[in-house]
PDB file of C-alpha atoms in Angstrom:
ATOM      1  CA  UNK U   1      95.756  80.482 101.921  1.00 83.00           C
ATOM      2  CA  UNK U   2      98.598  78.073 100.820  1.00 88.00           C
ATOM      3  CA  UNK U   3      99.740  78.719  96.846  1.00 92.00           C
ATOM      4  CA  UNK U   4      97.774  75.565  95.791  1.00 93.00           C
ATOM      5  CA  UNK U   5      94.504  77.142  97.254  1.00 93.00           C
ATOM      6  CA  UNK U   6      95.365  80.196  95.675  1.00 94.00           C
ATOM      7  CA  UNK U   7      95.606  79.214  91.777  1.00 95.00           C
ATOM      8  CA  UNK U   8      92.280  76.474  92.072  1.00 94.00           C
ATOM      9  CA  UNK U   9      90.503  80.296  91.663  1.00 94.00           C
ATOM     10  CA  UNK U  10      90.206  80.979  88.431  1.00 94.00           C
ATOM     11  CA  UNK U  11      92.377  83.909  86.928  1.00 94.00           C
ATOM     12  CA  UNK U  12      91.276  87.385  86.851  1.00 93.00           C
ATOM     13  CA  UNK U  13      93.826  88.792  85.192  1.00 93.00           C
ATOM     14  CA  UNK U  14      96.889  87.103  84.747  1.00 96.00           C
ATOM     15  CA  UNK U  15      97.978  84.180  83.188  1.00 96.00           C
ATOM     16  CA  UNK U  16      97.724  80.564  85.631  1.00 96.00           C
ATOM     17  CA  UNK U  17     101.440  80.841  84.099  1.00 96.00           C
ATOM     18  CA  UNK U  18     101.944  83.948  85.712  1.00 97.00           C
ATOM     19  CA  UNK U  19     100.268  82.680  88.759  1.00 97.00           C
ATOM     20  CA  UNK U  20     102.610  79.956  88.803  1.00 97.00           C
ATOM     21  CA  UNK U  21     105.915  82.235  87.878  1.00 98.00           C
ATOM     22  CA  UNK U  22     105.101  84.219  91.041  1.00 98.00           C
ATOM     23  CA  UNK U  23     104.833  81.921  93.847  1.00 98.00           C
ATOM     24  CA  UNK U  24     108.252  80.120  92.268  1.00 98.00           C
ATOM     25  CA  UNK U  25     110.340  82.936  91.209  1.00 98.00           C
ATOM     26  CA  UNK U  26     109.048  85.404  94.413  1.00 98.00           C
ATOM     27  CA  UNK U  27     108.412  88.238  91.490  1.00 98.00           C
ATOM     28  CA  UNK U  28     106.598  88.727  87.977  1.00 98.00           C
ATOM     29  CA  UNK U  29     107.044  91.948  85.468  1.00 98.00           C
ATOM     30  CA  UNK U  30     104.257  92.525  83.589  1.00 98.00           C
ATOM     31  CA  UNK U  31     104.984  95.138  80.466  1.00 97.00           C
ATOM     32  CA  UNK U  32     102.587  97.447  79.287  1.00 96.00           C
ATOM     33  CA  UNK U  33      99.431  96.238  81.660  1.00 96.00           C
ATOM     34  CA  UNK U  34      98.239  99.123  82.802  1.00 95.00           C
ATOM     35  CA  UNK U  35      95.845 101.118  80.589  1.00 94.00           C
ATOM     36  CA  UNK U  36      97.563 104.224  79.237  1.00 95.00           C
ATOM     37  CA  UNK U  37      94.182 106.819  79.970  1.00 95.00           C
ATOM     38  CA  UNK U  38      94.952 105.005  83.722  1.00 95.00           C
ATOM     39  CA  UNK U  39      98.822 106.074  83.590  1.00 95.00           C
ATOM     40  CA  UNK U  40      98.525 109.881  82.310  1.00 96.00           C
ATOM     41  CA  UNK U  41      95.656 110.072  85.076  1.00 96.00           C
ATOM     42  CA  UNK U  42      98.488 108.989  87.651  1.00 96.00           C
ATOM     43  CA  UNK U  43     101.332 111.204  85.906  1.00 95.00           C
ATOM     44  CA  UNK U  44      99.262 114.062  86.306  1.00 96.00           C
ATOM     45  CA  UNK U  45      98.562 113.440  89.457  1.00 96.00           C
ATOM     46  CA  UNK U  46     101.425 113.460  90.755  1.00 95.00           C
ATOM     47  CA  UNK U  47     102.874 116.035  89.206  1.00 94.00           C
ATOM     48  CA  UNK U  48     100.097 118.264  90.832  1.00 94.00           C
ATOM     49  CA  UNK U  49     101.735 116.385  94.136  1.00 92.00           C
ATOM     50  CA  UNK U  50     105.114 117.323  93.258  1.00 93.00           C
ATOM     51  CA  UNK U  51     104.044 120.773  93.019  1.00 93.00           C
ATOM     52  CA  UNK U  52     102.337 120.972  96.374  1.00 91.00           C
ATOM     53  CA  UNK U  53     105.689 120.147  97.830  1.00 92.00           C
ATOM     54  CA  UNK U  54     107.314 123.130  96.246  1.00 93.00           C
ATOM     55  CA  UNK U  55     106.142 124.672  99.599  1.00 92.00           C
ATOM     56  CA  UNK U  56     107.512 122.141 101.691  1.00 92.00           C
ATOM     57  CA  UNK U  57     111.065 122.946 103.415  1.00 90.00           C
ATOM     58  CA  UNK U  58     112.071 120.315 104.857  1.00 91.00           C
ATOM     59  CA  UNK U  59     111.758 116.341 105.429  1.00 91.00           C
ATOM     60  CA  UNK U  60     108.317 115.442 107.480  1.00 89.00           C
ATOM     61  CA  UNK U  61     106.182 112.352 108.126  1.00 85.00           C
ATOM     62  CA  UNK U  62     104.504 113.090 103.919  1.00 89.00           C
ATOM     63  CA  UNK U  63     107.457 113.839 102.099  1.00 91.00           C
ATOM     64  CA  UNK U  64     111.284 112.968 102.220  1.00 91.00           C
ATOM     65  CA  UNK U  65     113.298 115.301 100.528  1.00 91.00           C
ATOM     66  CA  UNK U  66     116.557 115.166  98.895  1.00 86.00           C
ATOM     67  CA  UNK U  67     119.183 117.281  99.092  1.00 87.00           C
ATOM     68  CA  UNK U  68     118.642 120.720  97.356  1.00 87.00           C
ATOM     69  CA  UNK U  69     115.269 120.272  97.270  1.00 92.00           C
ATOM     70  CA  UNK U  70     113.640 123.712  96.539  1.00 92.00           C
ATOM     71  CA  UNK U  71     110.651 125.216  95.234  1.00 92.00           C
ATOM     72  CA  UNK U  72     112.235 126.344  92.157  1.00 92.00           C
ATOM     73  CA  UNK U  73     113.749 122.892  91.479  1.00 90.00           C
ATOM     74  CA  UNK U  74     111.764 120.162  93.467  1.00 91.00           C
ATOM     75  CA  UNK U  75     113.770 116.865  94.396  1.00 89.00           C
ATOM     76  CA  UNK U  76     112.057 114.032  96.211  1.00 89.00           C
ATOM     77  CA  UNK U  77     112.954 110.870  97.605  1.00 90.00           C
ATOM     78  CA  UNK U  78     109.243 109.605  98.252  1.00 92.00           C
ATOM     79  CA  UNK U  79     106.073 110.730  99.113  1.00 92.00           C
ATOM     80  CA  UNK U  80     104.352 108.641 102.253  1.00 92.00           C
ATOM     81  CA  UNK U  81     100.837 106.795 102.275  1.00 93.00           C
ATOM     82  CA  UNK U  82      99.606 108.681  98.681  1.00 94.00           C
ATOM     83  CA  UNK U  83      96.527 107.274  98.865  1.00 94.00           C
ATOM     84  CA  UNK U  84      95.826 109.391 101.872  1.00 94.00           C
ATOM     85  CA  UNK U  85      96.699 112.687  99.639  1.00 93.00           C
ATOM     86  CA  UNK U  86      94.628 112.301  96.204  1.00 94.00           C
ATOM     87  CA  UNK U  87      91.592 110.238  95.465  1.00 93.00           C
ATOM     88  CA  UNK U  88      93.284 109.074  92.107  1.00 94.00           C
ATOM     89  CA  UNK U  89      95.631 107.004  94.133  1.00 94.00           C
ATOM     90  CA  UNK U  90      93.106 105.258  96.284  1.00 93.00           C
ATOM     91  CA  UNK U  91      90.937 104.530  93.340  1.00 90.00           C
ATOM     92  CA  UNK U  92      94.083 102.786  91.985  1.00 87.00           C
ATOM     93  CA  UNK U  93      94.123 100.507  94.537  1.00 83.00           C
ATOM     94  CA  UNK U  94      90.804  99.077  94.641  1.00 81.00           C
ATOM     95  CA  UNK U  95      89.676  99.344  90.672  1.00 80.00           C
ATOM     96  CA  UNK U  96      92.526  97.956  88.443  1.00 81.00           C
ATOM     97  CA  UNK U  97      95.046  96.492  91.240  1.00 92.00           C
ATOM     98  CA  UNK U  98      92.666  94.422  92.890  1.00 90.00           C
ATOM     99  CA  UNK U  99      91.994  91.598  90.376  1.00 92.00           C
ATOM    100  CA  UNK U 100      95.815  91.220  89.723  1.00 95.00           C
ATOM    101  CA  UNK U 101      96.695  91.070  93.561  1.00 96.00           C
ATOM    102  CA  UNK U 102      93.689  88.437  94.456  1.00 96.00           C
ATOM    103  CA  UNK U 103      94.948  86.593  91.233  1.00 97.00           C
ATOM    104  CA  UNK U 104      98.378  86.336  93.584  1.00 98.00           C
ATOM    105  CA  UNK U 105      96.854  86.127  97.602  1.00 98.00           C
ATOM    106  CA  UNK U 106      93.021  84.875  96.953  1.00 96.00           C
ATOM    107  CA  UNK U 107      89.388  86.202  96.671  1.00 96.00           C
ATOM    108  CA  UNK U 108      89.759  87.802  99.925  1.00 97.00           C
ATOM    109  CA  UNK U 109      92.489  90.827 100.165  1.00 97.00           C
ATOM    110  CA  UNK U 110      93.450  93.706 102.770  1.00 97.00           C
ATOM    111  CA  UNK U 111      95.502  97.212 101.872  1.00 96.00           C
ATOM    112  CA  UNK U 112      98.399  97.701 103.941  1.00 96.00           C
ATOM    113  CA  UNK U 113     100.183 101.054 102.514  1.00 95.00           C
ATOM    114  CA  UNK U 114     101.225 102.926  99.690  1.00 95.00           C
ATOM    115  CA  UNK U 115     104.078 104.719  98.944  1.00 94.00           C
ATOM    116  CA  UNK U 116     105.563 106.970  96.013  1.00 95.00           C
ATOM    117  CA  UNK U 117     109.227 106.605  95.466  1.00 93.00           C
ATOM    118  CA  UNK U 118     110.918 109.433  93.153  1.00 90.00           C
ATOM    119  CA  UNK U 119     114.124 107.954  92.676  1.00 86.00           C
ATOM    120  CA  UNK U 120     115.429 111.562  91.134  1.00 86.00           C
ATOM    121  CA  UNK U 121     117.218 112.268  88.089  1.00 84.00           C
ATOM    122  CA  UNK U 122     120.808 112.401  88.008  1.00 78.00           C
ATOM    123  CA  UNK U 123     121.241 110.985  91.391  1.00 75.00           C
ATOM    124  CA  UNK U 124     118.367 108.717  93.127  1.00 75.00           C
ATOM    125  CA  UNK U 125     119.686 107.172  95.598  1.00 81.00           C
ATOM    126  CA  UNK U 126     120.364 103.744  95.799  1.00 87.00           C
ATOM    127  CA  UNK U 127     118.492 100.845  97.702  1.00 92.00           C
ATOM    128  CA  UNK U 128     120.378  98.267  99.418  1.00 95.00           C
ATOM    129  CA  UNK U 129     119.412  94.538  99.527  1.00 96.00           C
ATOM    130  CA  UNK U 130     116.042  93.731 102.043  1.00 96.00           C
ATOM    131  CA  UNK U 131     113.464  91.641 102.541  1.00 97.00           C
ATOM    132  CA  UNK U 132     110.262  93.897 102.610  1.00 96.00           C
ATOM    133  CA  UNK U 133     108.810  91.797 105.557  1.00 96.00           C
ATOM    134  CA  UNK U 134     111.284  92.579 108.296  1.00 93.00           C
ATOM    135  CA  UNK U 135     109.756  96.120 108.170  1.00 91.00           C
ATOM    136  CA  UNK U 136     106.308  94.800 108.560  1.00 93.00           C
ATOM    137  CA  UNK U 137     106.441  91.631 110.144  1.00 95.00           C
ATOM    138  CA  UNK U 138     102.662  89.686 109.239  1.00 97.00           C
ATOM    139  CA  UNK U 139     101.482  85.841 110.559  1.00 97.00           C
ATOM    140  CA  UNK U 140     102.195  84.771 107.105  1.00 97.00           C
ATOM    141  CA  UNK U 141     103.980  85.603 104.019  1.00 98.00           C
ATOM    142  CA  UNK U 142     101.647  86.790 101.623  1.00 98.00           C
ATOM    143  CA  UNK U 143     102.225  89.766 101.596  1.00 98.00           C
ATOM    144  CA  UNK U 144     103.332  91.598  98.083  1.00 98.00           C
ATOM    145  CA  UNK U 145     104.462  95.123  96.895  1.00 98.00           C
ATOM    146  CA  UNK U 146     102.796  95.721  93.381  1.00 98.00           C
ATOM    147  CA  UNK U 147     104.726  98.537  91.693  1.00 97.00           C
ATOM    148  CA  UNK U 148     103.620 100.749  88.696  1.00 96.00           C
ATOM    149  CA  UNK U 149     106.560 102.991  86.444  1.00 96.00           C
ATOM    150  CA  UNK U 150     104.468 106.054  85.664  1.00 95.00           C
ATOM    151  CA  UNK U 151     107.304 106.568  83.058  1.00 95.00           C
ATOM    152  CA  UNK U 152     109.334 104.212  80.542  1.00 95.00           C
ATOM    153  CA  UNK U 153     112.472 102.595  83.167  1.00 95.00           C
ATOM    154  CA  UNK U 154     115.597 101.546  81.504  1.00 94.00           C
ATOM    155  CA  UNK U 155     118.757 100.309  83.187  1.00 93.00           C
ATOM    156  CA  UNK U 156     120.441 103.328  84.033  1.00 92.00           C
ATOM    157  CA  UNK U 157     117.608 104.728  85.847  1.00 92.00           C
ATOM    158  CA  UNK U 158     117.913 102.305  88.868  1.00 91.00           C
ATOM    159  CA  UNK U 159     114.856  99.731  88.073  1.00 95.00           C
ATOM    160  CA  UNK U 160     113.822  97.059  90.433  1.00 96.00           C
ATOM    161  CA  UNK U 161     116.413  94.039  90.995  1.00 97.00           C
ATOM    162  CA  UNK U 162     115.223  90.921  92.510  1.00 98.00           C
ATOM    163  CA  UNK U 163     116.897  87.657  93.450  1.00 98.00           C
ATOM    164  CA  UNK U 164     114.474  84.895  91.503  1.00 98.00           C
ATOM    165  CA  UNK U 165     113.554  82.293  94.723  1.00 98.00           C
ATOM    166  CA  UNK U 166     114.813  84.019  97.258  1.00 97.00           C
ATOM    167  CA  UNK U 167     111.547  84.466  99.462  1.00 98.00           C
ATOM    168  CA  UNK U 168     112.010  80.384  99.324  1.00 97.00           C
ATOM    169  CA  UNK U 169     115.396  81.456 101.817  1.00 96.00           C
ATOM    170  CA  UNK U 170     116.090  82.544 104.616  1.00 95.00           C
ATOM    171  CA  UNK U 171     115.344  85.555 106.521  1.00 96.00           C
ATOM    172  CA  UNK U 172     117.722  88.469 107.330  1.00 94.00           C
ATOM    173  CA  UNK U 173     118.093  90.004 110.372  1.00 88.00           C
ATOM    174  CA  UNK U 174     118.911  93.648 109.136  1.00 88.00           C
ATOM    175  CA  UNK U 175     120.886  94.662 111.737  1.00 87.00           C
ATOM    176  CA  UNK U 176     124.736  95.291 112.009  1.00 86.00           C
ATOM    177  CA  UNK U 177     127.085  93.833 114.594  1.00 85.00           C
ATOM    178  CA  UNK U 178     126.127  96.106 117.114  1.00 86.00           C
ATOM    179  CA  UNK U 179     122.593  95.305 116.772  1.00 84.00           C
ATOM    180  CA  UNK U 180     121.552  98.450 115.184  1.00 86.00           C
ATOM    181  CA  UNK U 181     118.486  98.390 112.722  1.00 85.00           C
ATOM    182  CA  UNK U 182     120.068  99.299 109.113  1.00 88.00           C
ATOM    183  CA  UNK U 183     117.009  97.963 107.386  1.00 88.00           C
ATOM    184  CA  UNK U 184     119.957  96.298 104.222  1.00 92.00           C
ATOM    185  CA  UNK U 185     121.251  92.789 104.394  1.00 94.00           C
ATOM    186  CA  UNK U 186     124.649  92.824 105.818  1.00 93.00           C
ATOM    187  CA  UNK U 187     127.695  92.556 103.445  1.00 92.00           C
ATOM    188  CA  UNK U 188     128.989  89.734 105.037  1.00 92.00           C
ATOM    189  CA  UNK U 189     125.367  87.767 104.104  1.00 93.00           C
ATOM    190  CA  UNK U 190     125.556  88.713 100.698  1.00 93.00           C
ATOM    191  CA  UNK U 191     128.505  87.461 100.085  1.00 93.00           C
ATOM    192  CA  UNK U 192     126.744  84.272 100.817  1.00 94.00           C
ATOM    193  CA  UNK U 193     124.655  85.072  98.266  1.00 95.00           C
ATOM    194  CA  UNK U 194     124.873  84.125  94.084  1.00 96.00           C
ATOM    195  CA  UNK U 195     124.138  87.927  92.920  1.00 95.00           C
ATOM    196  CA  UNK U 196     125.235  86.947  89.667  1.00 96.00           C
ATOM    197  CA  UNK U 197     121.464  85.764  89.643  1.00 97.00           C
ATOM    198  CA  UNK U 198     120.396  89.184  89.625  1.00 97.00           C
ATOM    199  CA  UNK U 199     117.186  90.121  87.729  1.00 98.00           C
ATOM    200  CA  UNK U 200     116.711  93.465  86.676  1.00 98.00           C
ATOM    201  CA  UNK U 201     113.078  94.524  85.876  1.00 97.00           C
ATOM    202  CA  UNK U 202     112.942  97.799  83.500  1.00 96.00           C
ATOM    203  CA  UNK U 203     110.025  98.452  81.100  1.00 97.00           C
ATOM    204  CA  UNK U 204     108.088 100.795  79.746  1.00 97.00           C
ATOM    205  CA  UNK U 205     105.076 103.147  81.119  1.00 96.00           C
ATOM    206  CA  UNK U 206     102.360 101.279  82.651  1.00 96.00           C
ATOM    207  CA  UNK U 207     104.349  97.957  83.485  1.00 97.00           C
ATOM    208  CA  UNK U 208     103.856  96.595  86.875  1.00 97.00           C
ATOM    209  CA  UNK U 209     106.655  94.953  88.808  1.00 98.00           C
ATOM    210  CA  UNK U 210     105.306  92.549  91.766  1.00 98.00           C
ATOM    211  CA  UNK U 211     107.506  91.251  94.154  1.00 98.00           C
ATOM    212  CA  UNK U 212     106.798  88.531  97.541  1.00 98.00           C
ATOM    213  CA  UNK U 213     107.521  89.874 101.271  1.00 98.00           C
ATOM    214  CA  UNK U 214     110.371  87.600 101.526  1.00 98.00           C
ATOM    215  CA  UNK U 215     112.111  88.441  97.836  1.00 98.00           C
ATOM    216  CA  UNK U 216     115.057  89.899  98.285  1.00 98.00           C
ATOM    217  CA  UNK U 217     115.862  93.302  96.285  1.00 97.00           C
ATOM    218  CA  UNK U 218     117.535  95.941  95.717  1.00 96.00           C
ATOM    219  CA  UNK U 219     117.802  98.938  93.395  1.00 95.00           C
ATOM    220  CA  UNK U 220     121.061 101.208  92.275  1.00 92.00           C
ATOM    221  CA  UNK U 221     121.180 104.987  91.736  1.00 91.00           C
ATOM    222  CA  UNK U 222     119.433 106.795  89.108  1.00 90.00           C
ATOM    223  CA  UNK U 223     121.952 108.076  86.614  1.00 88.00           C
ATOM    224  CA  UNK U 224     119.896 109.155  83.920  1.00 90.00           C
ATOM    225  CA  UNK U 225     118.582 112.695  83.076  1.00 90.00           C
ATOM    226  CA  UNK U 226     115.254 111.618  83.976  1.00 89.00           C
ATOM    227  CA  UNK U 227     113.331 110.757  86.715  1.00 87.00           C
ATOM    228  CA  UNK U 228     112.000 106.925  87.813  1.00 89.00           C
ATOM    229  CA  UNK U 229     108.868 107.811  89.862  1.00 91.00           C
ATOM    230  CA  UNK U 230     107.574 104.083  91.002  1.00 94.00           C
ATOM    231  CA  UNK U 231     104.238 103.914  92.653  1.00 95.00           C
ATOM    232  CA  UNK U 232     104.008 100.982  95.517  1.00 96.00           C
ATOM    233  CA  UNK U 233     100.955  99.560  96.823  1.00 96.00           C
ATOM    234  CA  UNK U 234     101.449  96.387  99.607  1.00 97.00           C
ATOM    235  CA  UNK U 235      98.704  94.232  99.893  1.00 97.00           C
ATOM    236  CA  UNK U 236      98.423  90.955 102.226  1.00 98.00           C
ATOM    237  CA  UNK U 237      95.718  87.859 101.996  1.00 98.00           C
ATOM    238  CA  UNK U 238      92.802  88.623 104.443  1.00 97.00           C
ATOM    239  CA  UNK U 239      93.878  85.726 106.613  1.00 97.00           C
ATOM    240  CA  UNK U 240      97.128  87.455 107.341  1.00 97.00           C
ATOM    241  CA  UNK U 241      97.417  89.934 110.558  1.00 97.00           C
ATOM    242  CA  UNK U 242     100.203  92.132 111.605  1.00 95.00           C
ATOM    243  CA  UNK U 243     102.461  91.535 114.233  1.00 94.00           C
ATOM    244  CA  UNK U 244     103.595  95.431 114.803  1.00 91.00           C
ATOM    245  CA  UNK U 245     102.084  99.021 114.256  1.00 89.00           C
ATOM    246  CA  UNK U 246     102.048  99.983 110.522  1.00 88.00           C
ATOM    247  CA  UNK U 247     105.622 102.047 109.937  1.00 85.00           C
ATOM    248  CA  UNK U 248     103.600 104.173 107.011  1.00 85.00           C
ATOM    249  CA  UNK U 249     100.364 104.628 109.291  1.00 86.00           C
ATOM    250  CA  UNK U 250      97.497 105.430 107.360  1.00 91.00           C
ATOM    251  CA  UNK U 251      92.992 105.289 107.422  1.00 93.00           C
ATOM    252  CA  UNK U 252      93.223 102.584 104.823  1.00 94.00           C
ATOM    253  CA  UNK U 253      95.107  99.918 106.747  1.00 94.00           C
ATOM    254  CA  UNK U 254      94.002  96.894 106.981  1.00 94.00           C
ATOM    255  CA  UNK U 255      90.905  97.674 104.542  1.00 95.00           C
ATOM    256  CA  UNK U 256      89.547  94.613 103.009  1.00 97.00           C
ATOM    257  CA  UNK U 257      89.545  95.422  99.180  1.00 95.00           C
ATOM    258  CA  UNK U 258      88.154  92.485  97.581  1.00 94.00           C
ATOM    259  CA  UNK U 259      86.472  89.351  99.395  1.00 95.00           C
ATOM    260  CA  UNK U 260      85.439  88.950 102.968  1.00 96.00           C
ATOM    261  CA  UNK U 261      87.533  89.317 106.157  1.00 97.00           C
ATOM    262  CA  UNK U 262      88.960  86.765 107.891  1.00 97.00           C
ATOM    263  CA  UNK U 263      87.146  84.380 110.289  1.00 95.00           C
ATOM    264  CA  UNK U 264      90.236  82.748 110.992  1.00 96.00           C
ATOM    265  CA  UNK U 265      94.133  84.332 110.833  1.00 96.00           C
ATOM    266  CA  UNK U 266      96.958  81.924 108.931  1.00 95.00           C
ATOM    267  CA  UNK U 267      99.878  80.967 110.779  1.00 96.00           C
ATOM    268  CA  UNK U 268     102.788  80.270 108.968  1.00 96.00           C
ATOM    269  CA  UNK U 269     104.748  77.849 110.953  1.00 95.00           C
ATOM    270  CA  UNK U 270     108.043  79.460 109.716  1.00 95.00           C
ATOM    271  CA  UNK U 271     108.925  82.505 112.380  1.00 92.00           C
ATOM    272  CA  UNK U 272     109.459  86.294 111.281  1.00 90.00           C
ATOM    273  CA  UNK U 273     111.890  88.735 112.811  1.00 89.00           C
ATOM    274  CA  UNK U 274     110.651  91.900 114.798  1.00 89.00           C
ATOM    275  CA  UNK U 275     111.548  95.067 113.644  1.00 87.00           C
ATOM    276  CA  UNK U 276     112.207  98.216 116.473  1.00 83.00           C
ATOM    277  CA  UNK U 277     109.117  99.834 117.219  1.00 81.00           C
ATOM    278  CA  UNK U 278     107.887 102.049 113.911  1.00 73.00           C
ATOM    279  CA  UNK U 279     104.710 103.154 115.688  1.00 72.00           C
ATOM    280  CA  UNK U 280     106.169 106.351 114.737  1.00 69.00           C
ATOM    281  CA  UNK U 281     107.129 105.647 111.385  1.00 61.00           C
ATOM    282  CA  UNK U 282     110.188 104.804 109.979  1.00 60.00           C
TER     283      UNK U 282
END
């Protein structure tokens, strides 16, 4: 569906202003949203998940570890596909997320993964400039990331950083001068690029940050003495079909959460870049 189809449906729950901020900005923070009996049901969660990986020795398709990592002291980079680990994360996705993401892609919406990054304490590593899509390559560019800080997010914990319009640009190719896959815009394209237009999107427990396919963005290290444990969930219109195997494989793919499935699959006439094979995962 093209953005004008999109907001003639009436709002579930956002604002048609925040309708309208998305598809022109590429990204919309929304403070405080999430209900805060819905956010201690997620922290404990996954704390119960981050204590299943105490037993866990080393890096595997579920969890990336960081360095030290131990079952005295747990430190995580991300856990893969939660939804395929704890009910509580799959109810997430099709109770409270679903209005908000057919609010932004239409009545009719499909899952495409999930994914739980830690982002330690005193050390989270950072995340380079990309374009979401180049992993993931669909026929059109609906698709969005819709995270969730289990946890209040200020500066020096590494939030999200987006580049307002950017998905309205051009596509990356992610892939150095030797054609290797690095999965981070080159330095030599950013400094094409007016980062002085930065947005940085902290906020406190239960705010979502939503970002387009084709937004670029980034996040630095964590510094702080806490932890910024974001919770992703990508969603896509119905009308919009992959081009290559899901890099974060899971059941739930391709589920149709809301609406009806596709009769038909959207084209967008502007072409997308194809990633190395992650049939394997990343």
């Amino acid at each position: 569906m093209t953005p004008e189809a999109i907001l003639s449906h009436p709002a579930l729950k956002l604002t048609q202003a925040q309708r309208e901020a998305y598809f022109r900005d590429g990204y919309l923070l929304l403070e405080r949203i999430v209900p805060m009996e819905t956010v201690e049901l997620l922290r404990r969660t996954t704390t119960e998940m981050v204590d299943r990986s105490r037993k866990v020795t080393k890096s595997d398709a579920v969890w990336d570890l960081e360095n030290g990592h131990s079952a005295l002291r747990p430190r995580l980079r991300r856990l893969s596909a939660p939804c395929d680990h704890h009910p509580v994360y799959w109810d997430y996705v099709r109770d409270f997320l679903g209005e908000i993401s057919a609010d932004l892609l239409g009545p009719d919406v499909k899952f495409h993964h999930s994914k739980l990054n830690f982002k330690w304490a005193k050390g989270g590593e950072e995340v380079k400039w990309h374009q979401d899509i180049i992993g993931w390559p669909h026929t059109n560019y609906s698709p969005l990331t819709i995270g969730c800080y289990l946890h209040d997010v200020g500066l020096d914990q590494g939030p999200l950083a987006v580049l307002p319009g950017s998905h309205n640009g051009p596509l990356y190719d992610e892939r150095d001068e030797q054609g290797r896959w690095v999965a981070a815009v080159l330095p030599s394209e950013l400094a094409t690029l007016d980062l002085t237009r930065t947005v940085y999107l902290p906020g406190p427990a239960g705010s979502l940050t939503i970002h387009n396919c084709r937004t670029l963005h980034s996040s630095k290290p964590n510094l702080a003495p806490i932890g910024r444990p974001l919770l992703l969930y990508a969603y896509s219109a119905a009308d919009a079909f992959t081009y290559t195997p899901n890099p974060l494989p899971t059941p739930y793919a391709g589920q149709v959460i809301r609406g009806e499935p596709a009769k038909w699959a959207h084209h967008d006439p502007r072409p997308c870049i194809i990633p190395p094979d992650y049939s394997k995962g990343f």
